[in-house]
């Protein structure tokens, strides 16, 4: 594991984007796993800027999103489908057919997880971008999820719904269910870049990095990944106990 501590959100965005840009320059056909939420928005802005400067192209890139709400339409402004188009896809030259976001069509509920799982199995991600929930979730793998989980439909934690209610008019509007890659799918990526910023993430970051590997802290399993880079701002890194040793 490598932990990069940055001054603030903007530097986290620049450094994490630079890691991806470097790989894209070497290989223009990367398979990239993407996250939504506040953490990667700056990273995506930097990718868009690199695209606008003709440094990189997404023409041959294939993307796989971690998760999607179930119970709201894909066209809903807060769906992860809408988020990805607003914050990245509409600004770059990615091909529609190369975008994979879990389908959340309620009428085909029983088939959705197996369908996405099939896509993931045949397409190992070169890089997986991750955020982390205050409760240690990665994707929507909430505490208690089996560390061997594959794509599934999950009932969201109350804490997660409260955290995400900032994007909706009220808590009632926040979906109760989501479809998510499982922890096993996340671990299958060749490289993982996890980003976190702000004091509210400090405690869980230390637990994820230094704590016992356990289902109650899903992100703790990342300690076992052979190529994990954690990019943090000073606040999110402020409770890490043995940073010097980790980065040896
Ligand atoms: C989003 C996702 C979640 C978020 C996490 C942190 O696709 O899978 O695990 O990464 O909830 O969200 P933010 O970045 O908004 O704090």
PDB file of N, CA and C in Angstrom, residues 190-241:
ATOM      1  N   UNK A 190      -6.600  -4.532 -11.160  1.00  0.00           N
ATOM      2  CA  UNK A 190      -5.129  -4.627 -11.063  1.00  0.00           C
ATOM      3  C   UNK A 190      -4.568  -3.567 -10.119  1.00  0.00           C
ATOM      4  N   UNK A 191      -5.112  -2.358 -10.199  1.00  0.00           N
ATOM      5  CA  UNK A 191      -4.638  -1.257  -9.346  1.00  0.00           C
ATOM      6  C   UNK A 191      -5.854  -0.570  -8.742  1.00  0.00           C
ATOM      7  N   UNK A 192      -5.767  -0.201  -7.485  1.00  0.00           N
ATOM      8  CA  UNK A 192      -6.870   0.516  -6.844  1.00  0.00           C
ATOM      9  C   UNK A 192      -6.372   1.875  -6.357  1.00  0.00           C
ATOM     10  N   UNK A 193      -7.123   2.928  -6.697  1.00  0.00           N
ATOM     11  CA  UNK A 193      -6.808   4.270  -6.191  1.00  0.00           C
ATOM     12  C   UNK A 193      -7.989   4.699  -5.325  1.00  0.00           C
ATOM     13  N   UNK A 194      -7.765   4.785  -4.025  1.00  0.00           N
ATOM     14  CA  UNK A 194      -8.844   5.209  -3.130  1.00  0.00           C
ATOM     15  C   UNK A 194      -8.584   6.638  -2.689  1.00  0.00           C
ATOM     16  N   UNK A 195      -9.607   7.481  -2.797  1.00  0.00           N
ATOM     17  CA  UNK A 195      -9.425   8.871  -2.397  1.00  0.00           C
ATOM     18  C   UNK A 195     -10.403   9.246  -1.283  1.00  0.00           C
ATOM     19  N   UNK A 196      -9.920  10.077  -0.368  1.00  0.00           N
ATOM     20  CA  UNK A 196     -10.784  10.563   0.716  1.00  0.00           C
ATOM     21  C   UNK A 196     -10.276  11.915   1.181  1.00  0.00           C
ATOM     22  N   UNK A 197     -11.217  12.775   1.512  1.00  0.00           N
ATOM     23  CA  UNK A 197     -10.846  14.110   1.995  1.00  0.00           C
ATOM     24  C   UNK A 197     -11.747  14.487   3.174  1.00  0.00           C
ATOM     25  N   UNK A 198     -11.221  15.357   4.013  1.00  0.00           N
ATOM     26  CA  UNK A 198     -12.030  15.920   5.104  1.00  0.00           C
ATOM     27  C   UNK A 198     -11.908  15.154   6.405  1.00  0.00           C
ATOM     28  N   UNK A 199     -12.092  15.886   7.483  1.00  0.00           N
ATOM     29  CA  UNK A 199     -11.959  15.368   8.851  1.00  0.00           C
ATOM     30  C   UNK A 199     -12.940  14.208   9.103  1.00  0.00           C
ATOM     31  N   UNK A 200     -14.121  14.283   8.505  1.00  0.00           N
ATOM     32  CA  UNK A 200     -15.145  13.261   8.774  1.00  0.00           C
ATOM     33  C   UNK A 200     -14.692  11.865   8.338  1.00  0.00           C
ATOM     34  N   UNK A 201     -13.686  11.795   7.474  1.00  0.00           N
ATOM     35  CA  UNK A 201     -13.213  10.479   7.001  1.00  0.00           C
ATOM     36  C   UNK A 201     -11.973   9.999   7.778  1.00  0.00           C
ATOM     37  N   UNK A 202     -11.424  10.845   8.665  1.00  0.00           N
ATOM     38  CA  UNK A 202     -10.133  10.535   9.306  1.00  0.00           C
ATOM     39  C   UNK A 202     -10.157   9.228  10.100  1.00  0.00           C
ATOM     40  N   UNK A 203     -11.182   9.034  10.899  1.00  0.00           N
ATOM     41  CA  UNK A 203     -11.238   7.851  11.777  1.00  0.00           C
ATOM     42  C   UNK A 203     -11.353   6.576  10.946  1.00  0.00           C
ATOM     43  N   UNK A 204     -12.220   6.596   9.950  1.00  0.00           N
ATOM     44  CA  UNK A 204     -12.440   5.369   9.173  1.00  0.00           C
ATOM     45  C   UNK A 204     -11.226   5.070   8.286  1.00  0.00           C
ATOM     46  N   UNK A 205     -10.546   6.109   7.841  1.00  0.00           N
ATOM     47  CA  UNK A 205      -9.326   5.875   7.042  1.00  0.00           C
ATOM     48  C   UNK A 205      -8.298   5.138   7.893  1.00  0.00           C
ATOM     49  N   UNK A 206      -8.115   5.572   9.140  1.00  0.00           N
ATOM     50  CA  UNK A 206      -7.148   4.874   9.995  1.00  0.00           C
ATOM     51  C   UNK A 206      -7.578   3.425  10.226  1.00  0.00           C
ATOM     52  N   UNK A 207      -8.873   3.221  10.456  1.00  0.00           N
ATOM     53  CA  UNK A 207      -9.357   1.842  10.667  1.00  0.00           C
ATOM     54  C   UNK A 207      -9.168   0.988   9.427  1.00  0.00           C
ATOM     55  N   UNK A 208      -9.433   1.576   8.276  1.00  0.00           N
ATOM     56  CA  UNK A 208      -9.299   0.811   7.024  1.00  0.00           C
ATOM     57  C   UNK A 208      -7.847   0.426   6.768  1.00  0.00           C
ATOM     58  N   UNK A 209      -6.937   1.335   7.092  1.00  0.00           N
ATOM     59  CA  UNK A 209      -5.526   1.118   6.782  1.00  0.00           C
ATOM     60  C   UNK A 209      -4.804   0.297   7.852  1.00  0.00           C
ATOM     61  N   UNK A 210      -5.154   0.577   9.116  1.00  0.00           N
ATOM     62  CA  UNK A 210      -4.414  -0.042  10.229  1.00  0.00           C
ATOM     63  C   UNK A 210      -5.220  -1.080  11.000  1.00  0.00           C
ATOM     64  N   UNK A 211      -6.521  -1.057  10.842  1.00  0.00           N
ATOM     65  CA  UNK A 211      -7.358  -1.927  11.674  1.00  0.00           C
ATOM     66  C   UNK A 211      -7.334  -3.372  11.206  1.00  0.00           C
ATOM     67  N   UNK A 212      -7.966  -4.202  12.027  1.00  0.00           N
ATOM     68  CA  UNK A 212      -8.114  -5.616  11.682  1.00  0.00           C
ATOM     69  C   UNK A 212      -8.978  -5.720  10.417  1.00  0.00           C
ATOM     70  N   UNK A 213      -8.652  -6.679   9.563  1.00  0.00           N
ATOM     71  CA  UNK A 213      -9.455  -6.866   8.344  1.00  0.00           C
ATOM     72  C   UNK A 213     -10.738  -7.588   8.746  1.00  0.00           C
ATOM     73  N   UNK A 214     -11.859  -6.898   8.574  1.00  0.00           N
ATOM     74  CA  UNK A 214     -13.114  -7.511   9.022  1.00  0.00           C
ATOM     75  C   UNK A 214     -14.314  -6.948   8.262  1.00  0.00           C
ATOM     76  N   UNK A 215     -15.385  -7.738   8.254  1.00  0.00           N
ATOM     77  CA  UNK A 215     -16.587  -7.357   7.491  1.00  0.00           C
ATOM     78  C   UNK A 215     -17.199  -6.047   7.986  1.00  0.00           C
ATOM     79  N   UNK A 216     -16.997  -5.716   9.260  1.00  0.00           N
ATOM     80  CA  UNK A 216     -17.590  -4.490   9.810  1.00  0.00           C
ATOM     81  C   UNK A 216     -16.955  -3.242   9.200  1.00  0.00           C
ATOM     82  N   UNK A 217     -15.742  -3.403   8.653  1.00  0.00           N
ATOM     83  CA  UNK A 217     -15.073  -2.287   7.954  1.00  0.00           C
ATOM     84  C   UNK A 217     -14.697  -2.797   6.556  1.00  0.00           C
ATOM     85  N   UNK A 218     -15.642  -2.768   5.618  1.00  0.00           N
ATOM     86  CA  UNK A 218     -15.367  -3.366   4.303  1.00  0.00           C
ATOM     87  C   UNK A 218     -14.059  -2.881   3.662  1.00  0.00           C
ATOM     88  N   UNK A 219     -13.728  -1.598   3.838  1.00  0.00           N
ATOM     89  CA  UNK A 219     -12.509  -1.064   3.194  1.00  0.00           C
ATOM     90  C   UNK A 219     -11.234  -1.687   3.761  1.00  0.00           C
ATOM     91  N   UNK A 220     -11.321  -2.337   4.933  1.00  0.00           N
ATOM     92  CA  UNK A 220     -10.101  -2.912   5.523  1.00  0.00           C
ATOM     93  C   UNK A 220      -9.522  -4.021   4.651  1.00  0.00           C
ATOM     94  N   UNK A 221     -10.352  -4.646   3.831  1.00  0.00           N
ATOM     95  CA  UNK A 221      -9.834  -5.739   2.979  1.00  0.00           C
ATOM     96  C   UNK A 221      -8.827  -5.215   1.955  1.00  0.00           C
ATOM     97  N   UNK A 222      -8.891  -3.908   1.680  1.00  0.00           N
ATOM     98  CA  UNK A 222      -7.961  -3.333   0.697  1.00  0.00           C
ATOM     99  C   UNK A 222      -6.508  -3.504   1.135  1.00  0.00           C
ATOM    100  N   UNK A 223      -6.287  -3.713   2.427  1.00  0.00           N
ATOM    101  CA  UNK A 223      -4.913  -3.968   2.921  1.00  0.00           C
ATOM    102  C   UNK A 223      -4.291  -5.158   2.203  1.00  0.00           C
ATOM    103  N   UNK A 224      -5.137  -6.061   1.697  1.00  0.00           N
ATOM    104  CA  UNK A 224      -4.624  -7.273   1.047  1.00  0.00           C
ATOM    105  C   UNK A 224      -4.380  -7.083  -0.448  1.00  0.00           C
ATOM    106  N   UNK A 225      -4.750  -5.911  -0.977  1.00  0.00           N
ATOM    107  CA  UNK A 225      -4.578  -5.720  -2.426  1.00  0.00           C
ATOM    108  C   UNK A 225      -3.107  -5.445  -2.751  1.00  0.00           C
ATOM    109  N   UNK A 226      -2.575  -6.068  -3.808  1.00  0.00           N
ATOM    110  CA  UNK A 226      -1.152  -5.899  -4.108  1.00  0.00           C
ATOM    111  C   UNK A 226      -0.765  -4.523  -4.664  1.00  0.00           C
ATOM    112  N   UNK A 227      -1.713  -3.753  -5.162  1.00  0.00           N
ATOM    113  CA  UNK A 227      -1.352  -2.442  -5.722  1.00  0.00           C
ATOM    114  C   UNK A 227      -2.420  -1.408  -5.349  1.00  0.00           C
ATOM    115  N   UNK A 228      -2.353  -0.964  -4.093  1.00  0.00           N
ATOM    116  CA  UNK A 228      -3.324   0.012  -3.580  1.00  0.00           C
ATOM    117  C   UNK A 228      -2.631   1.352  -3.336  1.00  0.00           C
ATOM    118  N   UNK A 229      -3.201   2.419  -3.895  1.00  0.00           N
ATOM    119  CA  UNK A 229      -2.701   3.769  -3.609  1.00  0.00           C
ATOM    120  C   UNK A 229      -3.840   4.550  -2.958  1.00  0.00           C
ATOM    121  N   UNK A 230      -3.586   5.098  -1.784  1.00  0.00           N
ATOM    122  CA  UNK A 230      -4.600   5.872  -1.075  1.00  0.00           C
ATOM    123  C   UNK A 230      -4.188   7.338  -1.150  1.00  0.00           C
ATOM    124  N   UNK A 231      -5.047   8.172  -1.721  1.00  0.00           N
ATOM    125  CA  UNK A 231      -4.719   9.598  -1.865  1.00  0.00           C
ATOM    126  C   UNK A 231      -5.642  10.386  -0.931  1.00  0.00           C
ATOM    127  N   UNK A 232      -5.032  11.101   0.017  1.00  0.00           N
ATOM    128  CA  UNK A 232      -5.789  11.771   1.079  1.00  0.00           C
ATOM    129  C   UNK A 232      -5.389  13.233   1.197  1.00  0.00           C
ATOM    130  N   UNK A 233      -6.304  14.043   1.738  1.00  0.00           N
ATOM    131  CA  UNK A 233      -5.850  15.374   2.143  1.00  0.00           C
ATOM    132  C   UNK A 233      -5.380  15.277   3.602  1.00  0.00           C
ATOM    133  N   UNK A 234      -4.794  16.364   4.099  1.00  0.00           N
ATOM    134  CA  UNK A 234      -4.211  16.322   5.453  1.00  0.00           C
ATOM    135  C   UNK A 234      -5.257  15.971   6.493  1.00  0.00           C
ATOM    136  N   UNK A 235      -6.476  16.459   6.320  1.00  0.00           N
ATOM    137  CA  UNK A 235      -7.520  16.176   7.322  1.00  0.00           C
ATOM    138  C   UNK A 235      -7.876  14.696   7.353  1.00  0.00           C
ATOM    139  N   UNK A 236      -8.057  14.110   6.194  1.00  0.00           N
ATOM    140  CA  UNK A 236      -8.429  12.680   6.158  1.00  0.00           C
ATOM    141  C   UNK A 236      -7.284  11.809   6.660  1.00  0.00           C
ATOM    142  N   UNK A 237      -6.044  12.313   6.544  1.00  0.00           N
ATOM    143  CA  UNK A 237      -4.870  11.538   6.976  1.00  0.00           C
ATOM    144  C   UNK A 237      -4.519  11.792   8.436  1.00  0.00           C
ATOM    145  N   UNK A 238      -5.273  12.690   9.092  1.00  0.00           N
ATOM    146  CA  UNK A 238      -4.817  13.196  10.400  1.00  0.00           C
ATOM    147  C   UNK A 238      -4.841  12.162  11.513  1.00  0.00           C
ATOM    148  N   UNK A 239      -5.552  11.035  11.333  1.00  0.00           N
ATOM    149  CA  UNK A 239      -5.583  10.040  12.420  1.00  0.00           C
ATOM    150  C   UNK A 239      -4.842   8.752  12.072  1.00  0.00           C
ATOM    151  N   UNK A 240      -4.086   8.755  10.997  1.00  0.00           N
ATOM    152  CA  UNK A 240      -3.327   7.547  10.635  1.00  0.00           C
ATOM    153  C   UNK A 240      -2.180   7.371  11.621  1.00  0.00           C
ATOM    154  N   UNK A 241      -2.120   6.176  12.214  1.00  0.00           N
ATOM    155  CA  UNK A 241      -1.185   5.986  13.323  1.00  0.00           C
ATOM    156  C   UNK A 241       0.277   5.797  12.915  1.00  0.00           C
TER     157      UNK A 241
END
